[in-house]
């Protein structure tokens, strides 16, 4: 059991917007624990867990895994960590994800980052990545972009209305993008 309430940052943005890349820099500079929801789900597939086949099919189609599955994976990681600063990358992707996290974990994020990137740039990056991800093909990317617009943008708007959203222009060099991110955490650290 943790004595301190966690400091939670949600890291949102479309496929290939640079969430994972920038999370590595935030971890190095500000000491967060990085929890990529996509990585946790891919780990479930690799470990042949009971939900593995369902998760694989969902990711292949570019659709969203049931909230309960994803939130449980995030919860397990948070509970087993000694850190109380978490970067939750690629989650929540739907209003249902958001509500489910609030209900199960019982806290709201302190900061929400939105990596705002043009679609053509995201498509280019994902197709160039070449790391064998089952969802990095043009057909799945089209669905990922549609799902992002229809289901994830409402979550981003929700946090904008709550005054928690920091929008980052996610084009240009990685280091230049991080210089937009840095002041957000310098300001909230005190
Ligand atoms: N790159 C990065 N920054 C760059 C820059 N400034 N200039 C040029 N290139 C840049 O970057 C993508 C690529 O671009 C890399 O090759 C990088 O070097 C380069 P990355 O940092 O990996 O971007 P990221 O936003 O993390 O892209 P990713 O593809 O991981 O985003 P997705 O949101 O699509 O993937 P995720 O792993 O989060 O989810 C995958 C699937 O899992 C979802 O589609 C969904 O099916 C499922 N899922 C759920 O169902 N629920 C969840 O809660 C989470 C995932
Ligand atoms: Mg990623």
CSV table of C-alpha atoms and ligand atoms in Angstrom, one decimal:
chain,number,residue,atom,x,y,z
A,1,UNK,CA,0.0,0.0,0.0
A,2,UNK,CA,1.3,3.4,-1.0
A,3,UNK,CA,1.2,6.2,1.6
A,4,UNK,CA,1.4,9.0,-1.0
A,5,UNK,CA,-1.2,9.7,-3.7
A,6,UNK,CA,0.5,9.2,-7.1
A,7,UNK,CA,1.4,11.9,-9.6
A,8,UNK,CA,-0.1,10.8,-12.9
A,9,UNK,CA,0.5,12.1,-16.4
A,10,UNK,CA,-1.5,10.7,-19.3
A,11,UNK,CA,0.4,10.9,-22.6
A,12,UNK,CA,-2.0,11.1,-25.5
A,13,UNK,CA,-1.7,11.5,-29.3
A,14,UNK,CA,-2.4,9.6,-32.5
A,15,UNK,CA,-0.4,6.6,-33.8
A,16,UNK,CA,3.2,7.6,-34.4
A,17,UNK,CA,2.8,11.0,-32.8
A,18,UNK,CA,6.0,10.4,-30.8
A,19,UNK,CA,4.5,9.4,-27.4
A,20,UNK,CA,6.9,6.6,-26.6
A,21,UNK,CA,10.0,8.6,-27.9
A,22,UNK,CA,9.2,11.6,-25.7
A,23,UNK,CA,8.3,9.4,-22.7
A,24,UNK,CA,11.9,8.1,-22.7
A,25,UNK,CA,13.2,11.7,-22.4
A,26,UNK,CA,10.7,12.6,-19.6
A,27,UNK,CA,11.8,9.5,-17.7
A,28,UNK,CA,15.5,10.4,-18.0
A,29,UNK,CA,14.9,14.0,-17.0
A,30,UNK,CA,12.1,13.8,-14.4
A,31,UNK,CA,12.2,10.3,-12.9
A,32,UNK,CA,8.8,9.0,-13.9
A,33,UNK,CA,7.9,5.4,-14.3
A,34,UNK,CA,6.8,4.8,-17.9
A,35,UNK,CA,3.8,2.6,-18.4
A,36,UNK,CA,2.9,2.2,-22.1
A,37,UNK,CA,-0.5,0.6,-22.4
A,38,UNK,CA,0.3,-0.7,-25.8
A,39,UNK,CA,3.5,-2.3,-24.5
A,40,UNK,CA,1.7,-3.9,-21.6
A,41,UNK,CA,-0.9,-5.4,-24.0
A,42,UNK,CA,1.9,-6.6,-26.3
A,43,UNK,CA,3.5,-8.2,-23.3
A,44,UNK,CA,0.2,-10.1,-22.6
A,45,UNK,CA,0.2,-11.4,-26.1
A,46,UNK,CA,3.8,-12.6,-25.8
A,47,UNK,CA,3.2,-14.3,-22.5
A,48,UNK,CA,0.3,-16.4,-24.0
A,49,UNK,CA,-2.1,-15.2,-21.3
A,50,UNK,CA,-5.8,-16.1,-21.4
A,51,UNK,CA,-6.6,-12.7,-23.0
A,52,UNK,CA,-3.6,-12.9,-25.4
A,53,UNK,CA,-5.5,-14.0,-28.5
A,54,UNK,CA,-8.3,-11.5,-28.1
A,55,UNK,CA,-5.7,-8.7,-27.5
A,56,UNK,CA,-3.8,-9.7,-30.6
A,57,UNK,CA,-6.9,-9.6,-32.8
A,58,UNK,CA,-8.0,-6.3,-31.4
A,59,UNK,CA,-4.6,-4.7,-32.0
A,60,UNK,CA,-4.3,-6.2,-35.5
A,61,UNK,CA,-7.7,-4.5,-36.4
A,62,UNK,CA,-6.6,-1.2,-34.8
A,63,UNK,CA,-9.6,-1.3,-32.3
A,64,UNK,CA,-9.6,-0.8,-28.6
A,65,UNK,CA,-9.1,-3.6,-26.0
A,66,UNK,CA,-11.8,-3.8,-23.3
A,67,UNK,CA,-11.1,-1.2,-20.6
A,68,UNK,CA,-11.1,-3.7,-17.7
A,69,UNK,CA,-8.2,-5.6,-19.3
A,70,UNK,CA,-6.0,-2.6,-19.8
A,71,UNK,CA,-6.8,-0.9,-16.5
A,72,UNK,CA,-6.0,-4.1,-14.6
A,73,UNK,CA,-2.6,-4.3,-16.3
A,74,UNK,CA,-1.9,-0.6,-15.5
A,75,UNK,CA,-3.0,-1.2,-11.9
A,76,UNK,CA,-0.7,-4.2,-11.4
A,77,UNK,CA,2.3,-2.1,-12.6
A,78,UNK,CA,1.4,0.9,-10.4
A,79,UNK,CA,0.9,-1.3,-7.3
A,80,UNK,CA,4.2,-3.1,-7.8
A,81,UNK,CA,6.2,0.1,-8.3
A,82,UNK,CA,8.1,2.0,-5.6
A,83,UNK,CA,7.8,5.2,-7.6
A,84,UNK,CA,4.8,7.4,-7.2
A,85,UNK,CA,5.3,9.3,-10.5
A,86,UNK,CA,3.7,7.6,-13.5
A,87,UNK,CA,3.6,8.4,-17.2
A,88,UNK,CA,0.7,6.5,-18.7
A,89,UNK,CA,1.4,6.4,-22.4
A,90,UNK,CA,-1.4,5.7,-25.0
A,91,UNK,CA,-4.2,5.5,-22.4
A,92,UNK,CA,-7.1,6.5,-21.9
A,93,UNK,CA,-8.1,6.1,-25.6
A,94,UNK,CA,-11.9,6.3,-25.0
A,95,UNK,CA,-14.3,8.0,-22.6
A,96,UNK,CA,-15.0,4.5,-21.3
A,97,UNK,CA,-11.3,3.9,-20.7
A,98,UNK,CA,-11.1,7.2,-18.8
A,99,UNK,CA,-14.1,6.5,-16.6
A,100,UNK,CA,-13.0,2.9,-15.9
A,101,UNK,CA,-9.5,4.1,-14.8
A,102,UNK,CA,-11.1,6.7,-12.5
A,103,UNK,CA,-13.4,4.1,-11.0
A,104,UNK,CA,-10.8,1.3,-10.5
A,105,UNK,CA,-7.7,3.4,-9.6
A,106,UNK,CA,-9.7,6.1,-7.9
A,107,UNK,CA,-7.6,9.1,-9.0
A,108,UNK,CA,-7.5,11.6,-11.8
A,109,UNK,CA,-4.4,12.6,-13.8
A,110,UNK,CA,-2.4,15.7,-12.7
A,111,UNK,CA,-1.2,16.5,-16.2
A,112,UNK,CA,-2.4,15.4,-19.7
A,113,UNK,CA,0.0,15.8,-22.6
A,114,UNK,CA,-1.3,15.8,-26.2
A,115,UNK,CA,1.2,15.3,-29.0
A,116,UNK,CA,-0.5,17.0,-31.9
A,117,UNK,CA,0.8,15.7,-35.2
A,118,UNK,CA,-0.5,15.9,-38.8
A,119,UNK,CA,-1.9,12.6,-40.1
A,120,UNK,CA,0.4,12.4,-43.1
A,121,UNK,CA,3.4,12.7,-40.7
A,122,UNK,CA,2.0,10.0,-38.4
A,123,UNK,CA,1.5,7.6,-41.3
A,124,UNK,CA,5.0,8.2,-42.6
A,125,UNK,CA,6.6,7.6,-39.2
A,126,UNK,CA,4.6,4.4,-38.5
A,127,UNK,CA,5.3,2.9,-41.9
A,128,UNK,CA,9.0,3.7,-41.6
A,129,UNK,CA,9.3,2.2,-38.1
A,130,UNK,CA,9.9,-1.3,-39.3
A,131,UNK,CA,9.9,-3.1,-35.9
A,132,UNK,CA,7.5,-5.8,-36.9
A,133,UNK,CA,4.4,-4.5,-35.2
A,134,UNK,CA,1.3,-6.3,-36.5
A,135,UNK,CA,-0.5,-3.0,-36.7
A,136,UNK,CA,2.1,-1.0,-38.7
A,137,UNK,CA,0.5,-1.5,-42.1
A,138,UNK,CA,-1.5,0.9,-44.1
A,139,UNK,CA,-4.8,-0.8,-43.6
A,140,UNK,CA,-4.6,-0.9,-39.8
A,141,UNK,CA,-3.2,2.6,-39.7
A,142,UNK,CA,-6.3,3.9,-41.4
A,143,UNK,CA,-8.4,2.3,-38.7
A,144,UNK,CA,-6.1,3.6,-35.9
A,145,UNK,CA,-6.4,7.1,-37.2
A,146,UNK,CA,-10.2,6.8,-37.4
A,147,UNK,CA,-10.5,5.4,-33.9
A,148,UNK,CA,-8.2,8.1,-32.6
A,149,UNK,CA,-10.4,10.9,-34.1
A,150,UNK,CA,-13.7,9.4,-33.1
A,151,UNK,CA,-12.9,8.0,-29.7
A,152,UNK,CA,-9.7,9.6,-28.4
A,153,UNK,CA,-10.2,13.2,-29.3
A,154,UNK,CA,-13.3,13.4,-27.0
A,155,UNK,CA,-11.0,12.4,-24.1
A,156,UNK,CA,-8.5,15.1,-25.1
A,157,UNK,CA,-11.4,17.6,-25.2
A,158,UNK,CA,-12.6,16.5,-21.8
A,159,UNK,CA,-9.2,17.3,-20.2
A,160,UNK,CA,-8.9,20.5,-22.1
A,161,UNK,CA,-12.2,21.6,-20.5
A,162,UNK,CA,-10.8,20.6,-17.1
A,163,UNK,CA,-7.7,22.7,-17.6
A,164,UNK,CA,-5.3,19.8,-17.5
A,165,UNK,CA,-4.3,19.6,-21.1
A,166,UNK,CA,-0.9,20.6,-22.5
A,167,UNK,CA,-0.8,20.5,-26.3
A,168,UNK,CA,2.6,19.9,-27.9
A,169,UNK,CA,3.3,20.6,-31.5
A,170,UNK,CA,4.8,17.2,-32.3
A,171,UNK,CA,6.6,17.9,-35.6
A,172,UNK,CA,10.3,18.7,-35.9
A,173,UNK,CA,13.3,17.3,-34.2
A,174,UNK,CA,12.8,15.1,-31.1
A,175,UNK,CA,14.9,17.5,-29.0
A,176,UNK,CA,13.0,20.5,-30.1
A,177,UNK,CA,9.8,18.8,-29.2
A,178,UNK,CA,11.1,17.9,-25.8
A,179,UNK,CA,11.9,21.6,-25.2
A,180,UNK,CA,8.1,22.1,-25.3
A,181,UNK,CA,7.6,19.3,-22.8
A,182,UNK,CA,10.3,20.2,-20.3
A,183,UNK,CA,8.7,23.4,-18.9
A,184,UNK,CA,5.5,21.6,-18.1
A,185,UNK,CA,7.3,19.4,-15.6
A,186,UNK,CA,9.6,22.0,-14.3
A,187,UNK,CA,6.6,24.1,-13.4
A,188,UNK,CA,4.6,21.2,-11.8
A,189,UNK,CA,7.6,19.8,-9.8
A,190,UNK,CA,7.7,22.4,-7.1
B,1,LIG,N1,9.7,9.5,-34.3
B,1,LIG,C1,9.4,9.9,-33.1
B,1,LIG,N2,9.5,11.2,-32.9
B,1,LIG,C2,9.9,11.7,-34.1
B,1,LIG,C3,10.2,13.0,-34.7
B,1,LIG,N3,10.1,14.1,-33.9
B,1,LIG,N4,10.5,13.1,-36.0
B,1,LIG,C4,10.6,12.0,-36.8
B,1,LIG,N5,10.4,10.7,-36.3
B,1,LIG,C5,10.0,10.6,-35.1
B,1,LIG,O1,7.3,7.1,-32.7
B,1,LIG,C6,6.8,6.5,-33.9
B,1,LIG,C7,8.0,6.5,-34.9
B,1,LIG,O2,8.3,7.8,-35.3
B,1,LIG,C8,9.3,5.8,-34.4
B,1,LIG,O3,9.9,5.1,-35.4
B,1,LIG,C9,10.1,7.0,-33.9
B,1,LIG,O4,11.5,6.8,-33.9
B,1,LIG,C10,9.7,8.1,-34.9
B,1,LIG,P1,6.8,6.6,-31.3
B,1,LIG,O5,7.5,7.4,-30.3
B,1,LIG,O6,6.9,5.2,-31.2
B,1,LIG,O7,5.3,7.1,-31.4
B,1,LIG,P2,4.0,6.6,-30.5
B,1,LIG,O8,3.1,7.8,-30.5
B,1,LIG,O9,4.4,6.0,-29.3
B,1,LIG,O10,3.4,5.6,-31.6
B,1,LIG,P3,2.7,4.2,-31.4
B,1,LIG,O11,2.6,3.6,-32.8
B,1,LIG,O12,3.2,3.5,-30.3
B,1,LIG,O13,1.2,4.8,-31.0
B,1,LIG,P4,-0.1,4.0,-30.9
B,1,LIG,O14,-0.9,4.9,-30.0
B,1,LIG,O15,-0.7,3.7,-32.2
B,1,LIG,O16,0.3,2.6,-30.3
B,1,LIG,P5,0.1,2.0,-28.9
B,1,LIG,O17,1.2,1.0,-28.7
B,1,LIG,O18,-0.1,3.0,-27.9
B,1,LIG,O19,-1.2,1.1,-29.1
B,1,LIG,C11,-1.3,0.1,-30.1
B,1,LIG,C12,-2.6,-0.6,-30.1
B,1,LIG,O20,-2.9,-1.2,-28.8
B,1,LIG,C13,-3.8,0.4,-30.3
B,1,LIG,O21,-4.1,0.7,-31.7
B,1,LIG,C14,-5.0,-0.5,-29.7
B,1,LIG,O22,-5.4,-1.5,-30.6
B,1,LIG,C15,-4.3,-1.1,-28.5
B,1,LIG,N6,-4.5,-0.3,-27.3
B,1,LIG,C16,-5.7,-0.5,-26.6
B,1,LIG,O23,-6.6,-1.1,-27.1
B,1,LIG,N7,-5.9,0.2,-25.4
B,1,LIG,C17,-4.9,1.0,-24.9
B,1,LIG,O24,-5.1,1.6,-23.8
B,1,LIG,C18,-3.7,1.1,-25.6
B,1,LIG,C19,-3.5,0.5,-26.7
B,2,LIG,MG1,4.1,4.0,-28.5
